[in-house]
Amino acid sequence: MSNACVGVIGGTGLYDMEGLSNVRTEALTTPYGEPSGEYLLGTLHGVDMVFLPRHGKGHRILPHEINYRANVWGMKKLGVSRMISVSAVGSMREDIAPGKIVFVEQFFDRTKNRECTFFGDGVVAHAYFADPVCQSLAKSLHEVATGLDIDTQYGGTYICMEGPQFSTRAESRIYRSWGVDVIGMTNLTEAKLAREAEMCFSTMALATDYDCWHESEEDVQVEEVLKVMAENGAKARSIIGAYVQNIPEETGCSCHASMKNTLLTPKEAITPEVRERVELLLGKYL
Ligand SMILES: [Zn+2]
């Protein structure tokens, strides 16, 4: 039995984790406030799983309203070592058709008003973020998806916009000229925090439609988008299920020591209150 604990943050179209055994829920209060809701815990094929819908039960929380820090801190507290962020995205490329699943390698930040670090207020640490996802985890998931005959792509850039409105046509065209692959509103913030929490992290970007640069965009029917979203949710579940069924014991990455040598504040300058706040994340370096 694997000692990995897999966390899944579900997005639009993935609000539940079916098929878990030994199911229980856990409500956490964190040093960063309240998470999006209760965590759903259980086992899938013998692997410990933790699930959280990022928009809350009933989809009530906008992307910029999500308490990302609390959500990721809770995952860490519950023992998650590998985190999969499932995210509905718009496609920025013709060859990423609605329904395709992209395991991105890079992000571009267009967010504006978000808390995206656990540190500050008396403790300074700078995480390395040149390679923002765990390539080992992302490659494993991509291989699993390929094995399931799902239309999928490894690599690409996710541009993370603030929202909640979608892009203007001018923005969408400019982003395309920058060479990005998909556009969403949530995953970069989770990637930053997962890195600070020393977890393996992979985005599973589910293309629901083309962003507004595309000529077909005006003809898109809401029913069609909802249908693609539902199908994408089913694909995400099957990929996660197949991944944990044959979960690689080792990831061979350095995610679990990513904050080593990143702390700039001398230990003796960190007050007991601050220490308590960051103990879960930096405790082994203090
Ligand atoms: Zn990793």
mmCIF file of C-alpha atoms and ligand atoms in Angstrom:
data_model
loop_
_atom_site.group_PDB
_atom_site.id
_atom_site.type_symbol
_atom_site.label_atom_id
_atom_site.label_comp_id
_atom_site.label_asym_id
_atom_site.label_seq_id
_atom_site.Cartn_x
_atom_site.Cartn_y
_atom_site.Cartn_z
ATOM 1 C CA MET A 1 0.000 0.000 0.000
ATOM 2 C CA SER A 2 1.328 3.410 -0.956
ATOM 3 C CA ASN A 3 2.205 5.909 1.738
ATOM 4 C CA ALA A 4 1.391 8.771 -0.625
ATOM 5 C CA CYS A 5 -1.657 10.857 0.176
ATOM 6 C CA VAL A 6 -3.288 12.356 -2.889
ATOM 7 C CA GLY A 7 -5.171 15.641 -2.648
ATOM 8 C CA VAL A 8 -7.619 16.731 -5.306
ATOM 9 C CA ILE A 9 -8.940 20.267 -5.588
ATOM 10 C CA GLY A 10 -12.008 20.070 -7.763
ATOM 11 C CA GLY A 11 -13.123 22.922 -9.962
ATOM 12 C CA THR A 12 -16.041 23.697 -12.209
ATOM 13 C CA GLY A 13 -17.553 20.352 -13.212
ATOM 14 C CA LEU A 14 -15.838 18.336 -10.480
ATOM 15 C CA TYR A 15 -17.614 18.887 -7.188
ATOM 16 C CA ASP A 16 -17.369 15.411 -5.711
ATOM 17 C CA MET A 17 -15.091 12.414 -5.556
ATOM 18 C CA GLU A 18 -16.963 9.210 -6.214
ATOM 19 C CA GLY A 19 -15.879 5.716 -5.288
ATOM 20 C CA LEU A 20 -14.084 6.504 -2.025
ATOM 21 C CA SER A 21 -14.102 3.966 0.806
ATOM 22 C CA ASN A 22 -13.907 4.770 4.521
ATOM 23 C CA VAL A 23 -15.369 8.186 3.774
ATOM 24 C CA ARG A 24 -15.397 10.926 6.378
ATOM 25 C CA THR A 25 -15.429 14.700 6.341
ATOM 26 C CA GLU A 26 -13.200 17.098 8.194
ATOM 27 C CA ALA A 27 -13.894 20.773 8.907
ATOM 28 C CA LEU A 28 -10.700 22.700 9.553
ATOM 29 C CA THR A 29 -9.946 26.161 10.808
ATOM 30 C CA THR A 30 -6.510 27.297 9.695
ATOM 31 C CA PRO A 31 -4.129 30.129 10.660
ATOM 32 C CA TYR A 32 -5.241 31.667 7.348
ATOM 33 C CA GLY A 33 -8.976 31.435 7.919
ATOM 34 C CA GLU A 34 -11.670 29.136 6.608
ATOM 35 C CA PRO A 35 -11.197 26.807 3.632
ATOM 36 C CA SER A 36 -13.822 26.584 0.874
ATOM 37 C CA GLY A 37 -15.655 23.905 2.832
ATOM 38 C CA GLU A 38 -15.275 20.572 4.528
ATOM 39 C CA TYR A 39 -12.607 18.222 3.223
ATOM 40 C CA LEU A 40 -13.771 14.825 2.044
ATOM 41 C CA LEU A 41 -11.398 12.061 3.117
ATOM 42 C CA GLY A 42 -11.298 8.409 2.169
ATOM 43 C CA THR A 43 -9.343 5.781 0.305
ATOM 44 C CA LEU A 44 -9.400 4.934 -3.391
ATOM 45 C CA HIS A 45 -7.793 1.626 -4.402
ATOM 46 C CA GLY A 46 -6.134 1.633 -0.985
ATOM 47 C CA VAL A 47 -4.622 5.120 -1.400
ATOM 48 C CA ASP A 48 -5.433 7.911 1.043
ATOM 49 C CA MET A 49 -7.326 10.707 -0.685
ATOM 50 C CA VAL A 50 -8.413 14.200 0.323
ATOM 51 C CA PHE A 51 -10.901 16.117 -1.814
ATOM 52 C CA LEU A 52 -12.003 19.748 -1.670
ATOM 53 C CA PRO A 53 -14.246 21.619 -4.132
ATOM 54 C CA ARG A 54 -12.520 24.995 -4.465
ATOM 55 C CA HIS A 55 -15.714 26.929 -5.164
ATOM 56 C CA GLY A 56 -17.440 25.444 -2.117
ATOM 57 C CA LYS A 57 -20.514 23.316 -1.905
ATOM 58 C CA GLY A 58 -23.069 24.523 -4.472
ATOM 59 C CA HIS A 59 -20.405 26.598 -6.306
ATOM 60 C CA ARG A 60 -20.744 29.764 -4.220
ATOM 61 C CA ILE A 61 -17.201 31.220 -4.195
ATOM 62 C CA LEU A 62 -15.750 33.316 -7.024
ATOM 63 C CA PRO A 63 -12.110 32.702 -8.035
ATOM 64 C CA HIS A 64 -10.828 35.881 -6.347
ATOM 65 C CA GLU A 65 -12.877 35.139 -3.214
ATOM 66 C CA ILE A 66 -11.349 31.687 -2.685
ATOM 67 C CA ASN A 67 -9.200 31.412 0.414
ATOM 68 C CA TYR A 68 -6.408 29.595 -1.407
ATOM 69 C CA ARG A 69 -4.071 29.706 1.582
ATOM 70 C CA ALA A 70 -6.566 28.032 3.880
ATOM 71 C CA ASN A 71 -7.406 25.427 1.224
ATOM 72 C CA VAL A 72 -3.780 24.410 0.639
ATOM 73 C CA TRP A 73 -2.805 24.663 4.315
ATOM 74 C CA GLY A 74 -5.652 22.255 5.098
ATOM 75 C CA MET A 75 -4.421 19.821 2.452
ATOM 76 C CA LYS A 76 -0.975 19.926 4.052
ATOM 77 C CA LYS A 77 -2.415 19.470 7.519
ATOM 78 C CA LEU A 78 -4.342 16.412 6.346
ATOM 79 C CA GLY A 79 -1.127 14.839 5.080
ATOM 80 C CA VAL A 80 -1.417 15.453 1.332
ATOM 81 C CA SER A 81 1.906 14.895 -0.439
ATOM 82 C CA ARG A 82 0.726 14.986 -4.066
ATOM 83 C CA MET A 83 -1.879 17.497 -5.140
ATOM 84 C CA ILE A 84 -3.888 17.489 -8.338
ATOM 85 C CA SER A 85 -5.706 20.710 -9.198
ATOM 86 C CA VAL A 86 -8.536 20.135 -11.593
ATOM 87 C CA SER A 87 -9.489 23.269 -13.489
ATOM 88 C CA ALA A 88 -11.934 24.113 -16.258
ATOM 89 C CA VAL A 89 -10.139 26.299 -18.805
ATOM 90 C CA GLY A 90 -10.676 28.095 -22.069
ATOM 91 C CA SER A 91 -8.577 27.018 -25.021
ATOM 92 C CA MET A 92 -6.147 29.485 -26.583
ATOM 93 C CA ARG A 93 -5.113 27.192 -29.433
ATOM 94 C CA GLU A 94 -7.001 25.679 -32.314
ATOM 95 C CA ASP A 95 -5.571 22.220 -31.609
ATOM 96 C CA ILE A 96 -6.769 22.240 -27.996
ATOM 97 C CA ALA A 97 -10.349 21.344 -28.815
ATOM 98 C CA PRO A 98 -13.061 21.433 -26.149
ATOM 99 C CA GLY A 99 -12.762 18.195 -24.161
ATOM 100 C CA LYS A 100 -8.976 18.021 -24.334
ATOM 101 C CA ILE A 101 -7.061 17.652 -21.083
ATOM 102 C CA VAL A 102 -3.812 19.586 -20.746
ATOM 103 C CA PHE A 103 -1.138 18.917 -18.131
ATOM 104 C CA VAL A 104 0.562 22.294 -18.211
ATOM 105 C CA GLU A 105 4.194 22.893 -17.312
ATOM 106 C CA GLN A 106 4.114 26.681 -17.024
ATOM 107 C CA PHE A 107 1.965 29.550 -15.810
ATOM 108 C CA PHE A 108 1.682 33.237 -16.572
ATOM 109 C CA ASP A 109 0.293 35.488 -13.847
ATOM 110 C CA ARG A 110 -2.499 37.942 -14.621
ATOM 111 C CA THR A 111 -4.046 37.901 -11.149
ATOM 112 C CA LYS A 112 -4.258 41.121 -9.154
ATOM 113 C CA ASN A 113 -5.647 40.896 -5.663
ATOM 114 C CA ARG A 114 -4.774 37.588 -4.096
ATOM 115 C CA GLU A 115 -2.918 36.324 -1.091
ATOM 116 C CA CYS A 116 -0.477 33.966 -2.730
ATOM 117 C CA THR A 117 2.089 33.266 0.001
ATOM 118 C CA PHE A 118 2.012 31.728 3.451
ATOM 119 C CA PHE A 119 4.877 33.979 4.513
ATOM 120 C CA GLY A 120 5.332 37.645 5.304
ATOM 121 C CA ASP A 121 4.399 39.405 8.559
ATOM 122 C CA GLY A 122 7.742 38.591 10.144
ATOM 123 C CA VAL A 123 9.065 35.711 8.091
ATOM 124 C CA VAL A 124 10.615 35.962 4.617
ATOM 125 C CA ALA A 125 11.091 32.999 2.303
ATOM 126 C CA HIS A 126 11.361 32.981 -1.490
ATOM 127 C CA ALA A 127 10.327 29.732 -3.169
ATOM 128 C CA TYR A 128 11.954 28.702 -6.444
ATOM 129 C CA PHE A 129 9.259 28.682 -9.078
ATOM 130 C CA ALA A 130 10.978 28.413 -12.453
ATOM 131 C CA ASP A 131 9.332 25.017 -12.906
ATOM 132 C CA PRO A 132 6.000 25.518 -11.167
ATOM 133 C CA VAL A 133 4.548 22.029 -11.498
ATOM 134 C CA CYS A 134 5.903 18.646 -10.449
ATOM 135 C CA GLN A 135 6.889 17.223 -13.812
ATOM 136 C CA SER A 136 6.977 13.711 -12.400
ATOM 137 C CA LEU A 137 3.368 13.878 -11.211
ATOM 138 C CA ALA A 138 2.165 15.692 -14.348
ATOM 139 C CA LYS A 139 3.895 13.177 -16.647
ATOM 140 C CA SER A 140 2.442 10.225 -14.722
ATOM 141 C CA LEU A 141 -1.059 11.670 -15.006
ATOM 142 C CA HIS A 142 -0.581 12.400 -18.693
ATOM 143 C CA GLU A 143 0.588 8.819 -19.314
ATOM 144 C CA VAL A 144 -2.463 7.498 -17.492
ATOM 145 C CA ALA A 145 -4.753 9.736 -19.570
ATOM 146 C CA THR A 146 -3.089 8.572 -22.791
ATOM 147 C CA GLY A 147 -3.582 4.949 -21.690
ATOM 148 C CA LEU A 148 -7.279 5.654 -21.223
ATOM 149 C CA ASP A 149 -7.500 6.982 -24.791
ATOM 150 C CA ILE A 150 -8.349 10.470 -23.590
ATOM 151 C CA ASP A 151 -7.440 13.414 -25.849
ATOM 152 C CA THR A 152 -4.603 14.928 -23.834
ATOM 153 C CA GLN A 153 -1.474 17.080 -24.071
ATOM 154 C CA TYR A 154 1.592 17.279 -21.871
ATOM 155 C CA GLY A 155 3.092 20.743 -21.490
ATOM 156 C CA GLY A 156 1.901 24.223 -22.295
ATOM 157 C CA THR A 157 1.244 27.457 -20.454
ATOM 158 C CA TYR A 158 -1.792 28.321 -18.348
ATOM 159 C CA ILE A 159 -2.471 32.034 -18.156
ATOM 160 C CA CYS A 160 -4.180 32.735 -14.847
ATOM 161 C CA MET A 161 -6.455 35.770 -15.056
ATOM 162 C CA GLU A 162 -8.165 37.515 -12.190
ATOM 163 C CA GLY A 163 -11.768 37.229 -13.381
ATOM 164 C CA PRO A 164 -14.517 36.819 -12.553
ATOM 165 C CA GLN A 165 -15.387 38.229 -15.996
ATOM 166 C CA PHE A 166 -13.906 36.426 -18.976
ATOM 167 C CA SER A 167 -11.374 38.191 -21.218
ATOM 168 C CA THR A 168 -12.138 40.911 -23.681
ATOM 169 C CA ARG A 169 -11.472 39.989 -27.303
ATOM 170 C CA ALA A 170 -8.406 42.275 -27.307
ATOM 171 C CA GLU A 171 -6.999 40.560 -24.221
ATOM 172 C CA SER A 172 -7.667 37.139 -25.640
ATOM 173 C CA ARG A 173 -5.840 37.990 -28.889
ATOM 174 C CA ILE A 174 -2.894 39.477 -27.014
ATOM 175 C CA TYR A 175 -2.606 36.414 -24.736
ATOM 176 C CA ARG A 176 -2.596 34.250 -27.829
ATOM 177 C CA SER A 177 0.250 36.292 -29.297
ATOM 178 C CA TRP A 178 2.173 35.527 -26.080
ATOM 179 C CA GLY A 179 1.984 31.842 -26.906
ATOM 180 C CA VAL A 180 -0.162 30.605 -24.036
ATOM 181 C CA ASP A 181 -2.185 27.412 -24.344
ATOM 182 C CA VAL A 182 -5.098 27.670 -21.918
ATOM 183 C CA ILE A 183 -6.711 30.330 -19.740
ATOM 184 C CA GLY A 184 -8.195 29.907 -16.269
ATOM 185 C CA MET A 185 -8.674 31.808 -13.018
ATOM 186 C CA THR A 186 -7.396 29.644 -10.173
ATOM 187 C CA ASN A 187 -4.514 27.262 -10.678
ATOM 188 C CA LEU A 188 -1.469 29.506 -10.512
ATOM 189 C CA THR A 189 -2.345 30.613 -7.000
ATOM 190 C CA GLU A 190 -2.685 26.986 -5.921
ATOM 191 C CA ALA A 191 0.624 26.094 -7.598
ATOM 192 C CA LYS A 192 2.456 28.843 -5.690
ATOM 193 C CA LEU A 193 1.062 27.729 -2.357
ATOM 194 C CA ALA A 194 1.621 24.027 -3.067
ATOM 195 C CA ARG A 195 5.285 24.830 -3.758
ATOM 196 C CA GLU A 196 5.562 26.685 -0.435
ATOM 197 C CA ALA A 197 3.841 23.714 1.229
ATOM 198 C CA GLU A 198 6.394 21.343 -0.395
ATOM 199 C CA MET A 199 3.833 19.237 -2.209
ATOM 200 C CA CYS A 200 4.027 17.678 -5.629
ATOM 201 C CA PHE A 201 1.576 19.672 -7.709
ATOM 202 C CA SER A 202 -0.032 19.140 -11.083
ATOM 203 C CA THR A 203 -2.729 21.018 -12.893
ATOM 204 C CA MET A 204 -5.243 19.019 -14.871
ATOM 205 C CA ALA A 205 -6.661 21.658 -17.211
ATOM 206 C CA LEU A 206 -9.929 20.621 -18.807
ATOM 207 C CA ALA A 207 -10.731 22.619 -21.944
ATOM 208 C CA THR A 208 -14.419 23.451 -21.971
ATOM 209 C CA ASP A 209 -14.529 25.819 -24.944
ATOM 210 C CA TYR A 210 -12.417 28.203 -26.993
ATOM 211 C CA ASP A 211 -11.740 31.595 -25.433
ATOM 212 C CA CYS A 212 -13.264 34.581 -27.265
ATOM 213 C CA TRP A 213 -10.422 34.919 -29.826
ATOM 214 C CA HIS A 214 -12.020 32.032 -31.689
ATOM 215 C CA GLU A 215 -14.544 32.659 -34.444
ATOM 216 C CA SER A 216 -16.802 29.847 -33.255
ATOM 217 C CA GLU A 217 -17.051 31.386 -29.808
ATOM 218 C CA GLU A 218 -20.214 33.395 -30.528
ATOM 219 C CA ASP A 219 -22.030 30.288 -31.706
ATOM 220 C CA VAL A 220 -21.218 28.280 -28.602
ATOM 221 C CA GLN A 221 -24.335 27.058 -26.865
ATOM 222 C CA VAL A 222 -24.409 26.932 -23.094
ATOM 223 C CA GLU A 223 -25.791 23.395 -23.242
ATOM 224 C CA GLU A 224 -22.812 22.297 -25.293
ATOM 225 C CA VAL A 225 -20.359 23.791 -22.766
ATOM 226 C CA LEU A 226 -22.197 22.129 -19.881
ATOM 227 C CA LYS A 227 -22.110 18.811 -21.701
ATOM 228 C CA VAL A 228 -18.337 19.112 -22.257
ATOM 229 C CA MET A 229 -17.883 20.062 -18.582
ATOM 230 C CA ALA A 230 -19.771 16.984 -17.407
ATOM 231 C CA GLU A 231 -17.761 14.750 -19.732
ATOM 232 C CA ASN A 232 -14.536 16.401 -18.545
ATOM 233 C CA GLY A 233 -15.478 15.746 -14.921
ATOM 234 C CA ALA A 234 -15.935 12.053 -15.723
ATOM 235 C CA LYS A 235 -12.575 11.956 -17.522
ATOM 236 C CA ALA A 236 -10.835 13.642 -14.577
ATOM 237 C CA ARG A 237 -12.287 11.039 -12.202
ATOM 238 C CA SER A 238 -11.181 8.161 -14.393
ATOM 239 C CA ILE A 239 -7.637 9.566 -14.706
ATOM 240 C CA ILE A 240 -7.340 10.058 -10.947
ATOM 241 C CA GLY A 241 -8.728 6.565 -10.313
ATOM 242 C CA ALA A 242 -6.325 4.927 -12.756
ATOM 243 C CA TYR A 243 -3.404 6.958 -11.382
ATOM 244 C CA VAL A 244 -3.921 5.867 -7.788
ATOM 245 C CA GLN A 245 -4.610 2.276 -8.853
ATOM 246 C CA ASN A 246 -0.992 2.016 -10.036
ATOM 247 C CA ILE A 247 0.468 4.886 -8.068
ATOM 248 C CA PRO A 248 4.239 5.268 -8.453
ATOM 249 C CA GLU A 249 5.774 4.711 -5.022
ATOM 250 C CA GLU A 250 8.477 7.322 -5.612
ATOM 251 C CA THR A 251 8.179 10.558 -7.557
ATOM 252 C CA GLY A 252 11.932 11.126 -7.916
ATOM 253 C CA CYS A 253 11.429 14.898 -7.615
ATOM 254 C CA SER A 254 12.562 17.481 -5.087
ATOM 255 C CA CYS A 255 9.129 18.955 -4.315
ATOM 256 C CA HIS A 256 9.190 17.704 -0.733
ATOM 257 C CA ALA A 257 12.293 19.739 0.047
ATOM 258 C CA SER A 258 11.455 22.754 -2.106
ATOM 259 C CA MET A 259 11.740 25.291 0.717
ATOM 260 C CA LYS A 260 15.202 24.178 1.798
ATOM 261 C CA ASN A 261 17.566 27.176 1.864
ATOM 262 C CA THR A 262 14.801 29.638 0.975
ATOM 263 C CA LEU A 263 14.281 31.159 4.407
ATOM 264 C CA LEU A 264 16.026 34.538 4.719
ATOM 265 C CA THR A 265 14.837 35.568 8.183
ATOM 266 C CA PRO A 266 17.275 34.392 10.878
ATOM 267 C CA LYS A 267 15.565 31.812 13.099
ATOM 268 C CA GLU A 268 16.189 33.923 16.214
ATOM 269 C CA ALA A 269 14.358 36.878 14.606
ATOM 270 C CA ILE A 270 11.148 34.860 14.209
ATOM 271 C CA THR A 271 8.705 35.510 17.019
ATOM 272 C CA PRO A 272 6.884 32.628 18.738
ATOM 273 C CA GLU A 273 3.564 33.761 17.192
ATOM 274 C CA VAL A 274 4.970 33.760 13.658
ATOM 275 C CA ARG A 275 6.713 30.478 14.298
ATOM 276 C CA GLU A 276 3.457 28.924 15.349
ATOM 277 C CA ARG A 277 1.760 30.169 12.175
ATOM 278 C CA VAL A 278 4.376 28.706 9.825
ATOM 279 C CA GLU A 279 5.325 25.641 11.877
ATOM 280 C CA LEU A 280 3.430 23.215 9.636
ATOM 281 C CA LEU A 281 5.238 24.516 6.553
ATOM 282 C CA LEU A 282 8.712 25.526 7.665
ATOM 283 C CA GLY A 283 8.995 23.745 11.013
ATOM 284 C CA LYS A 284 11.703 21.374 9.849
ATOM 285 C CA TYR A 285 13.889 24.341 8.848
ATOM 286 C CA LEU A 286 13.408 26.314 12.071
HETATM 287 ZN ZN ZN B 1 7.097 16.317 -7.086
#
